[in-house]
Each structure stands twice: as C-alpha cells, then as structure tokens.
Amino acid sequence: MEVKTKNGDIKVTLTLPGVPEFVSVARLTLSGIANRMGFDVDAIEDLKVAVSEACTNAMKHGCEQTEDQYVVNYTVKENQLIIDVSDKGEGFDYDAMETPDLTRPKENGLGLYIIKTLMDEVEIKSEASKGTVLRMIKKLEE
C-alpha cells in the first residue's frame, strides 16, 4: 500500500506477525522501494541487513506471543529513506547499553551495532512498558 502525505512523501506501512517467517516480507518491500528510489545494489543489501536486524529485535523484545505484531514504516523522501520499526514490548534504556566487544563476538547482541554501522542515522525512542521505535535513515547518494 502506498500513501502520499501532505508534503509529497510516500509512506508504506506493514504490520507483521512476530514470527521470523515474515521478516522476508519486510526485506522484499524494502528492496522494491529502495530500487525504485535509485539506491545501488550494495546500499540495498546494507538496508536489507539493517531491516532484518531491526525486525529480529522487534520480535525478540516486543512480541512475547506468536499473535503479537510489530510495525515497519517506510517513508520515501526526496533524497532519503526513513524506516521505522516499532514494537509494544517492555522498552529499554539505550543510553545504558555498552558497546559490544568485537574482539570477543557473541552469537547475539550485535544487532544495534550492525544497524548503526550500515545506516546514515539511527534514532531510538523507548519507554518502559510502551515499546520501542527504531528509526533508521539512509540518504540517497547523488
């Protein structure tokens, strides 16, 4: 579904069940949008990895039951793509998180680090018992 906002941006919203099988829907939607915007193949692959990590975090921390859902919003602006992944989980204190030790990598816990590495801007809004919104911004290089 595509909706133009008052300022001419295009917004696409997906509400996905909290099961891993549907992460591919978020990735495929993203791939189509980013391709249409003019992102190159490498940038699209980076975007897909970042969205996969964000969706995995939303499922892990915001979807306790299989019927729980999370939302992925894509906003297409003139020279950038904004992706918001939101859940209704317990929330967390982002400022209290430690930078992962990359010399001793673990199997998990690197998602936000990977996202921050791949995206131009990352913002996190999280409130206890209200959930988390992870905003990722990728600028289109001219």
N, CA, C and O of each residue as an XYZ file, in Angstrom:
568
protein
N       0.838     -1.173      0.000
C       0.000      0.000      0.000
C       0.884      1.238      0.000
O       1.854      1.313      0.753
N       0.561      2.174     -0.813
C       1.339      3.401     -0.941
C       0.433      4.590     -0.685
O      -0.650      4.693     -1.262
N       0.878      5.481      0.175
C       0.083      6.657      0.504
C       0.976      7.881      0.424
O       2.059      7.906      1.007
N       0.523      8.891     -0.295
C       1.267     10.150     -0.337
C       0.800     11.027      0.804
O      -0.398     11.170      1.048
N       1.760     11.613      1.498
C       1.425     12.504      2.593
C       1.259     13.918      2.059
O       1.498     14.178      0.879
N       0.852     14.823      2.926
C       0.607     16.208      2.519
C       1.830     16.864      1.896
O       1.699     17.685      0.988
N       3.012     16.512      2.374
C       4.222     17.145      1.854
C       4.821     16.408      0.656
O       5.926     16.735      0.222
N       4.113     15.425      0.122
C       4.565     14.726     -1.074
C       5.398     13.485     -0.814
O       5.777     12.791     -1.757
N       5.691     13.191      0.448
C       6.416     11.969      0.769
C       5.515     10.767      0.485
O       4.290     10.886      0.445
N       6.133      9.631      0.292
C       5.384      8.389      0.103
C       5.607      7.531      1.338
O       6.739      7.368      1.794
N       4.527      6.985      1.876
C       4.622      6.174      3.083
C       4.025      4.795      2.826
O       2.922      4.674      2.294
N       4.760      3.767      3.207
C       4.305      2.386      3.102
C       4.393      1.783      4.501
O       5.425      1.893      5.163
N       3.316      1.148      4.950
C       3.282      0.578      6.297
C       2.961     -0.911      6.235
O       2.030     -1.331      5.547
N       3.743     -1.699      6.963
C       3.500     -3.130      7.099
C       3.265     -3.440      8.572
O       4.017     -2.981      9.432
N       2.239     -4.208      8.860
C       2.035     -4.748     10.198
C       2.294     -6.241     10.086
O       1.589     -6.957      9.375
N       3.316     -6.700     10.801
C       3.775     -8.076     10.633
C       3.612     -8.882     11.914
O       3.767     -8.350     13.014
N       3.299    -10.171     11.768
C       3.232    -11.033     12.946
C       4.635    -11.274     13.494
O       5.617    -11.237     12.753
N       4.715    -11.519     14.785
C       6.005    -11.694     15.437
C       6.622    -13.057     15.246
O       7.049    -13.692     16.210
N       6.672    -13.512     14.008
C       7.313    -14.786     13.688
C       8.350    -14.554     12.586
O       8.120    -13.748     11.685
N       9.483    -15.248     12.649
C      10.589    -14.989     11.726
C      10.255    -15.135     10.240
O      10.883    -14.488      9.402
N       9.292    -15.963      9.913
C       8.984    -16.206      8.501
C       8.563    -14.947      7.751
O       8.637    -14.915      6.523
N       8.127    -13.914      8.456
C       7.631    -12.715      7.785
C       8.658    -11.594      7.679
O       8.356    -10.535      7.128
N       9.859    -11.804      8.194
C      10.925    -10.810      8.016
C      11.213    -10.632      6.531
O      11.553     -9.534      6.090
N      11.077    -11.702      5.761
C      11.329    -11.616      4.317
C      10.362    -10.654      3.637
O      10.719    -10.043      2.630
N       9.152    -10.506      4.157
C       8.192     -9.550      3.588
C       8.720     -8.129      3.769
O       8.640     -7.313      2.851
N       9.257     -7.834      4.947
C       9.840     -6.509      5.198
C      11.034     -6.272      4.284
O      11.205     -5.173      3.757
N      11.863     -7.298      4.093
C      13.048     -7.177      3.229
C      12.655     -6.972      1.767
O      13.227     -6.123      1.084
N      11.691     -7.738      1.290
C      11.262     -7.617     -0.111
C      10.614     -6.268     -0.385
O      10.855     -5.656     -1.426
N       9.795     -5.808      0.547
C       9.174     -4.489      0.399
C      10.246     -3.416      0.344
O      10.211     -2.535     -0.515
N      11.188     -3.492      1.255
C      12.298     -2.542      1.288
C      13.090     -2.559     -0.011
O      13.425     -1.506     -0.553
N      13.385     -3.736     -0.502
C      14.162     -3.873     -1.735
C      13.473     -3.182     -2.902
O      14.119     -2.484     -3.684
N      12.170     -3.373     -3.020
C      11.415     -2.722     -4.092
C      11.410     -1.211     -3.965
O      11.585     -0.501     -4.955
N      11.212     -0.718     -2.755
C      11.187      0.731     -2.526
C      12.555      1.337     -2.812
O      12.659      2.335     -3.524
N      13.607      0.732     -2.256
C      14.962      1.273     -2.416
C      15.403      1.243     -3.877
O      16.056      2.174     -4.347
N      15.053      0.188     -4.590
C      15.388      0.098     -6.012
C      14.693      1.203     -6.797
O      15.298      1.853     -7.650
N      13.432      1.402     -6.500
C      12.657      2.449     -7.181
C      13.235      3.839     -6.908
O      13.186      4.716     -7.771
N      13.783      4.036     -5.703
C      14.378      5.325     -5.347
C      15.714      5.566     -6.040
O      16.132      6.712     -6.204
N      16.386      4.486     -6.447
C      17.672      4.641     -7.119
C      18.881      4.229     -6.301
O      20.012      4.522     -6.688
N      18.666      3.549     -5.166
C      19.799      3.045     -4.392
C      20.514      1.963     -5.194
O      19.874      1.204     -5.922
N      21.848      1.886     -5.064
C      22.589      0.843     -5.776
C      22.469     -0.485     -5.022
O      21.965     -0.536     -3.900
N      22.939     -1.547     -5.659
C      22.777     -2.901     -5.124
C      23.426     -3.041     -3.749
O      22.842     -3.650     -2.853
N      24.621     -2.485     -3.571
C      25.305     -2.590     -2.278
C      24.518     -1.894     -1.172
O      24.390     -2.426     -0.069
N      23.997     -0.719     -1.461
C      23.205      0.015     -0.469
C      21.933     -0.754     -0.128
O      21.527     -0.797      1.033
N      21.306     -1.358     -1.127
C      20.088     -2.139     -0.884
C      20.399     -3.343      0.008
O      19.620     -3.669      0.903
N      21.522     -3.996     -0.230
C      21.900     -5.133      0.622
C      22.132     -4.679      2.059
O      21.715     -5.355      2.999
N      22.799     -3.530      2.236
C      23.001     -2.979      3.582
C      21.661     -2.674      4.251
O      21.460     -2.977      5.427
N      20.753     -2.075      3.493
C      19.426     -1.758      4.016
C      18.694     -3.025      4.456
O      18.063     -3.046      5.513
N      18.780     -4.072      3.648
C      18.095     -5.322      3.976
C      18.650     -5.954      5.250
O      17.896     -6.491      6.061
N      19.965     -5.889      5.424
C      20.567     -6.420      6.653
C      20.078     -5.622      7.860
O      19.698     -6.199      8.879
N      20.090     -4.289      7.740
C      19.654     -3.434      8.848
C      18.193     -3.701      9.211
O      17.857     -3.798     10.391
N      17.329     -3.819      8.212
C      15.912     -4.082      8.475
C      15.724     -5.465      9.095
O      14.899     -5.633      9.994
N      16.469     -6.441      8.631
C      16.384     -7.780      9.229
C      16.754     -7.744     10.704
O      16.079     -8.349     11.537
N      17.830     -7.033     11.021
C      18.253     -6.914     12.421
C      17.191     -6.199     13.255
O      16.888     -6.616     14.373
N      16.629     -5.126     12.709
C      15.604     -4.365     13.429
C      14.353     -5.215     13.655
O      13.775     -5.192     14.741
N      13.939     -5.955     12.645
C      12.761     -6.826     12.782
C      13.022     -7.931     13.803
O      12.150     -8.257     14.608
N      14.212     -8.499     13.767
C      14.573     -9.540     14.728
C      14.516     -8.997     16.151
O      14.005     -9.663     17.052
N      15.041     -7.784     16.356
C      14.972     -7.161     17.682
C      13.529     -6.916     18.105
O      13.173     -7.154     19.259
N      12.690     -6.440     17.175
C      11.280     -6.180     17.491
C      10.572     -7.468     17.894
O       9.777     -7.477     18.833
N      10.862     -8.549     17.185
C      10.242     -9.832     17.531
C      10.745    -10.347     18.874
O       9.965    -10.807     19.708
N      12.055    -10.262     19.071
C      12.665    -10.807     20.285
C      12.226    -10.051     21.537
O      11.957    -10.659     22.573
N      12.154     -8.730     21.437
C      11.889     -7.919     22.618
C      10.463     -7.370     22.692
O      10.055     -6.862     23.737
N       9.701     -7.465     21.599
C       8.376     -6.866     21.592
C       7.234     -7.795     21.272
O       6.073     -7.387     21.297
N       7.545     -9.037     20.972
C       6.496     -9.990     20.593
C       6.635    -11.253     21.441
O       7.251    -12.233     21.022
N       6.061    -11.211     22.624
C       6.155    -12.364     23.521
C       5.288    -13.524     23.049
O       5.650    -14.688     23.218
N       4.146    -13.203     22.461
C       3.216    -14.220     21.973
C       3.284    -14.260     20.447
O       3.608    -13.257     19.810
N       2.982    -15.406     19.870
C       3.034    -15.508     18.413
C       2.006    -14.615     17.735
O       2.177    -14.256     16.570
N       0.939    -14.249     18.442
C      -0.068    -13.367     17.836
C       0.310    -11.886     17.957
O      -0.369    -11.031     17.389
N       1.378    -11.575     18.685
C       1.843    -10.188     18.783
C       2.373     -9.717     17.434
O       2.846    -10.513     16.623
N       2.285     -8.418     17.211
C       2.708     -7.844     15.933
C       3.677     -6.690     16.164
O       3.752     -6.116     17.251
N       4.411     -6.373     15.111
C       5.244     -5.179     15.097
C       5.000     -4.470     13.773
O       4.454     -5.062     12.842
N       5.399     -3.215     13.685
C       5.079     -2.395     12.514
C       6.370     -1.886     11.877
O       7.297     -1.461     12.567
N       6.408     -1.940     10.549
C       7.519     -1.371      9.786
C       6.942     -0.286      8.884
O       6.089     -0.557      8.039
N       7.414      0.942      9.071
C       7.005      2.078      8.233
C       8.173      2.502      7.362
O       9.286      2.702      7.850
N       7.915      2.636      6.085
C       8.907      3.158      5.142
C       8.403      4.520      4.685
O       7.273      4.632      4.208
N       9.217      5.549      4.823
C       8.858      6.875      4.342
C       9.881      7.293      3.300
O      11.073      7.407      3.586
N       9.394      7.518      2.084
C      10.253      7.914      0.971
C      10.220      9.425      0.862
O       9.180     10.020      0.577
N      11.365     10.033      1.090
C      11.509     11.470      0.903
C      12.341     11.686     -0.355
O      12.785     10.722     -0.979
N      12.550     12.924     -0.725
C      13.247     13.217     -1.973
C      14.617     12.543     -2.059
O      14.934     11.927     -3.077
N      15.422     12.647     -1.025
C      16.783     12.111     -1.076
C      17.120     11.155      0.057
O      18.293     10.906      0.334
N      16.105     10.622      0.707
C      16.386      9.695      1.794
C      15.214      8.761      2.046
O      14.062      9.058      1.728
N      15.554      7.627      2.626
C      14.565      6.634      3.022
C      14.599      6.536      4.544
O      15.654      6.326      5.142
N      13.435      6.691      5.156
C      13.308      6.579      6.607
C      12.537      5.298      6.900
O      11.457      5.068      6.354
N      13.103      4.475      7.763
C      12.475      3.209      8.130
C      12.281      3.206      9.641
O      13.244      3.330     10.398
N      11.038      3.064     10.073
C      10.715      2.967     11.496
C      10.214      1.558     11.782
O       9.274      1.084     11.142
N      10.837      0.896     12.734
C      10.375     -0.416     13.188
C       9.937     -0.235     14.638
O      10.733      0.154     15.492
N       8.658     -0.524     14.908
C       8.135     -0.291     16.257
C       7.476     -1.543     16.822
O       6.861     -2.337     16.109
N       7.631     -1.681     18.123
C       7.004     -2.799     18.826
C       6.357     -2.275     20.101
O       6.531     -1.112     20.466
N       5.617     -3.134     20.765
C       4.944     -2.762     22.006
C       5.525     -3.535     23.188
O       4.809     -3.903     24.119
N       6.819     -3.771     23.134
C       7.493     -4.525     24.194
C       7.742     -3.688     25.438
O       7.157     -2.619     25.614
N       8.613     -4.189     26.290
C       8.891     -3.544     27.573
C       9.739     -2.289     27.444
O       9.777     -1.482     28.374
N      10.415     -2.101     26.326
C      11.302     -0.958     26.175
C      12.632     -1.217     26.867
O      12.784     -2.211     27.576
N      13.600     -0.319     26.661
C      14.912     -0.473     27.278
C      15.617      0.876     27.321
O      15.217      1.827     26.650
N      16.668      0.939     28.119
C      17.455      2.163     28.255
C      18.631      2.084     27.293
O      19.649      1.459     27.591
N      18.485      2.714     26.152
C      19.514      2.658     25.117
C      20.827      3.260     25.600
O      21.897      2.740     25.284
N      20.758      4.340     26.355
C      21.972      5.009     26.827
C      22.791      4.132     27.775
O      23.999      4.321     27.910
N      22.141      3.184     28.422
C      22.838      2.302     29.359
C      23.497      1.107     28.670
O      24.230      0.349     29.306
N      23.240      0.940     27.390
C      23.829     -0.186     26.663
C      25.322      0.035     26.469
O      25.772      1.151     26.212
N      26.072     -1.038     26.596
C      27.510     -0.973     26.381
C      27.827     -1.284     24.927
O      27.110     -2.042     24.274
N      28.907     -0.693     24.426
C      29.379     -1.013     23.082
C      29.909     -2.442     23.113
O      30.679     -2.795     24.006
N      29.503     -3.274     22.141
C      29.948     -4.671     22.171
C      31.458     -4.792     21.962
O      32.064     -3.993     21.249
N      32.046     -5.795     22.589
C      33.467     -6.094     22.429
C      33.627     -6.947     21.178
O      33.331     -8.142     21.196
N      34.092     -6.337     20.097
C      34.190     -7.041     18.819
C      35.340     -8.036     18.784
O      35.419     -8.856     17.869
N      36.237     -7.975     19.772
C      37.318     -8.959     19.828
C      36.824    -10.277     20.410
O      37.478    -11.310     20.273
N      35.672    -10.233     21.057
C      35.055    -11.425     21.632
C      33.592    -11.468     21.222
O      32.704    -11.344     22.065
N      33.337    -11.642     19.926
C      31.949    -11.587     19.458
C      31.100    -12.719     20.027
O      31.546    -13.857     20.174
N      29.865    -12.358     20.339
C      28.884    -13.328     20.810
C      27.948    -13.638     19.646
O      27.985    -12.994     18.597
N      27.121    -14.630     19.864
C      26.172    -15.007     18.818
C      25.063    -13.980     18.662
O      24.474    -13.862     17.587
N      24.773    -13.236     19.725
C      23.738    -12.209     19.630
C      24.219    -10.951     20.345
O      25.292    -10.942     20.949
N      23.426     -9.899     20.272
C      23.785     -8.658     20.939
C      24.483     -7.645     20.057
O      24.879     -6.580     20.531
N      24.641     -7.959     18.779
C      25.324     -7.044     17.862
C      24.374     -6.308     16.933
O      24.814     -5.488     16.127
N      23.079     -6.585     17.028
C      22.111     -6.032     16.080
C      22.150     -4.526     15.946
O      22.263     -4.008     14.836
N      22.059     -3.807     17.067
C      22.064     -2.343     17.001
C      23.397     -1.812     16.503
O      23.441     -0.815     15.782
N      24.479     -2.469     16.883
C      25.799     -2.062     16.395
C      25.867     -2.200     14.868
O      26.363     -1.307     14.182
N      25.374     -3.302     14.353
C      25.361     -3.526     12.900
C      24.503     -2.472     12.218
O      24.906     -1.897     11.207
N      23.323     -2.218     12.765
C      22.418     -1.220     12.186
C      23.094      0.146     12.135
O      23.056      0.822     11.107
N      23.713      0.555     13.245
C      24.373      1.863     13.288
C      25.522      1.952     12.288
O      25.808      3.027     11.761
N      26.177      0.831     12.028
C      27.277      0.804     11.067
C      26.776      0.956      9.634
O      27.438      1.589      8.811
N      25.622      0.387      9.330
C      25.117      0.354      7.954
C      24.280      1.565      7.562
O      24.167      1.878      6.377
N      23.697      2.245      8.531
C      22.780      3.345      8.236
C      23.462      4.693      8.454
O      24.452      4.792      9.178
N      22.915      5.733      7.813
C      23.462      7.081      7.980
C      23.081      7.677      9.327
O      23.885      8.368      9.954
N      21.864      7.414      9.769
C      21.395      7.918     11.064
C      20.531      6.846     11.717
O      19.802      6.120     11.041
N      20.624      6.760     13.032
C      19.800      5.832     13.800
C      19.308      6.560     15.049
O      20.090      7.175     15.772
N      18.004      6.480     15.289
C      17.402      7.070     16.485
C      16.574      5.994     17.174
O      15.908      5.193     16.519
N      16.624      5.985     18.486
C      15.843      5.016     19.245
C      15.021      5.753     20.288
O      15.546      6.533     21.082
N      13.716      5.489     20.268
C      12.816      6.016     21.293
C      12.205      4.806     21.987
O      11.552      3.975     21.358
N      12.427      4.724     23.282
C      11.946      3.569     24.023
C      11.419      4.014     25.375
O      12.067      4.780     26.087
N      10.230      3.523     25.722
C       9.623      3.829     27.014
C       9.248      2.535     27.706
O       8.737      1.605     27.083
N       9.506      2.488     28.990
C       9.162      1.303     29.767
C       7.681      0.978     29.610
O       6.823      1.848     29.762
N       7.398     -0.261     29.311
C       6.042     -0.801     29.157
C       5.257     -0.221     27.983
O       4.070     -0.512     27.840
N       5.893      0.592     27.143
C       5.192      1.166     25.993
C       5.811      0.755     24.666
O       5.189      0.922     23.617
N       7.014      0.226     24.695
C       7.627     -0.245     23.471
C       8.764      0.622     22.972
O       9.209      1.562     23.631
N       9.211      0.267     21.782
C      10.385      0.895     21.189
C      10.120      1.226     19.735
O       9.470      0.464     19.020
N      10.629      2.372     19.304
C      10.634      2.737     17.888
C      12.089      2.931     17.490
O      12.794      3.772     18.048
N      12.524      2.148     16.527
C      13.870      2.260     15.984
C      13.764      2.937     14.624
O      13.171      2.386     13.697
N      14.336      4.124     14.505
C      14.305      4.867     13.241
C      15.673      4.765     12.574
O      16.705      5.058     13.178
N      15.651      4.342     11.311
C      16.876      4.226     10.516
C      16.730      5.116      9.289
O      15.691      5.105      8.629
N      17.765      5.880      8.987
C      17.728      6.779      7.836
C      18.910      6.470      6.929
O      20.054      6.383      7.376
N      18.608      6.308      5.651
C      19.651      6.106      4.639
C      19.464      7.173      3.581
O      18.387      7.309      3.000
N      20.528      7.932      3.336
C      20.475      9.006      2.347
C      20.880      8.473      0.986
O      21.783      7.645      0.866
N      20.207      8.954     -0.017
C      20.491      8.568     -1.391
C      21.660      9.400     -1.887
O      21.584     10.627     -1.944
N      22.743      8.720     -2.245
C      23.914      9.433     -2.756
C      23.645      9.886     -4.178
O      23.073      9.156     -4.988
N      24.070     11.107     -4.464
C      23.814     11.652     -5.808
C      25.015     11.509     -6.697
O      24.974     11.914     -7.859
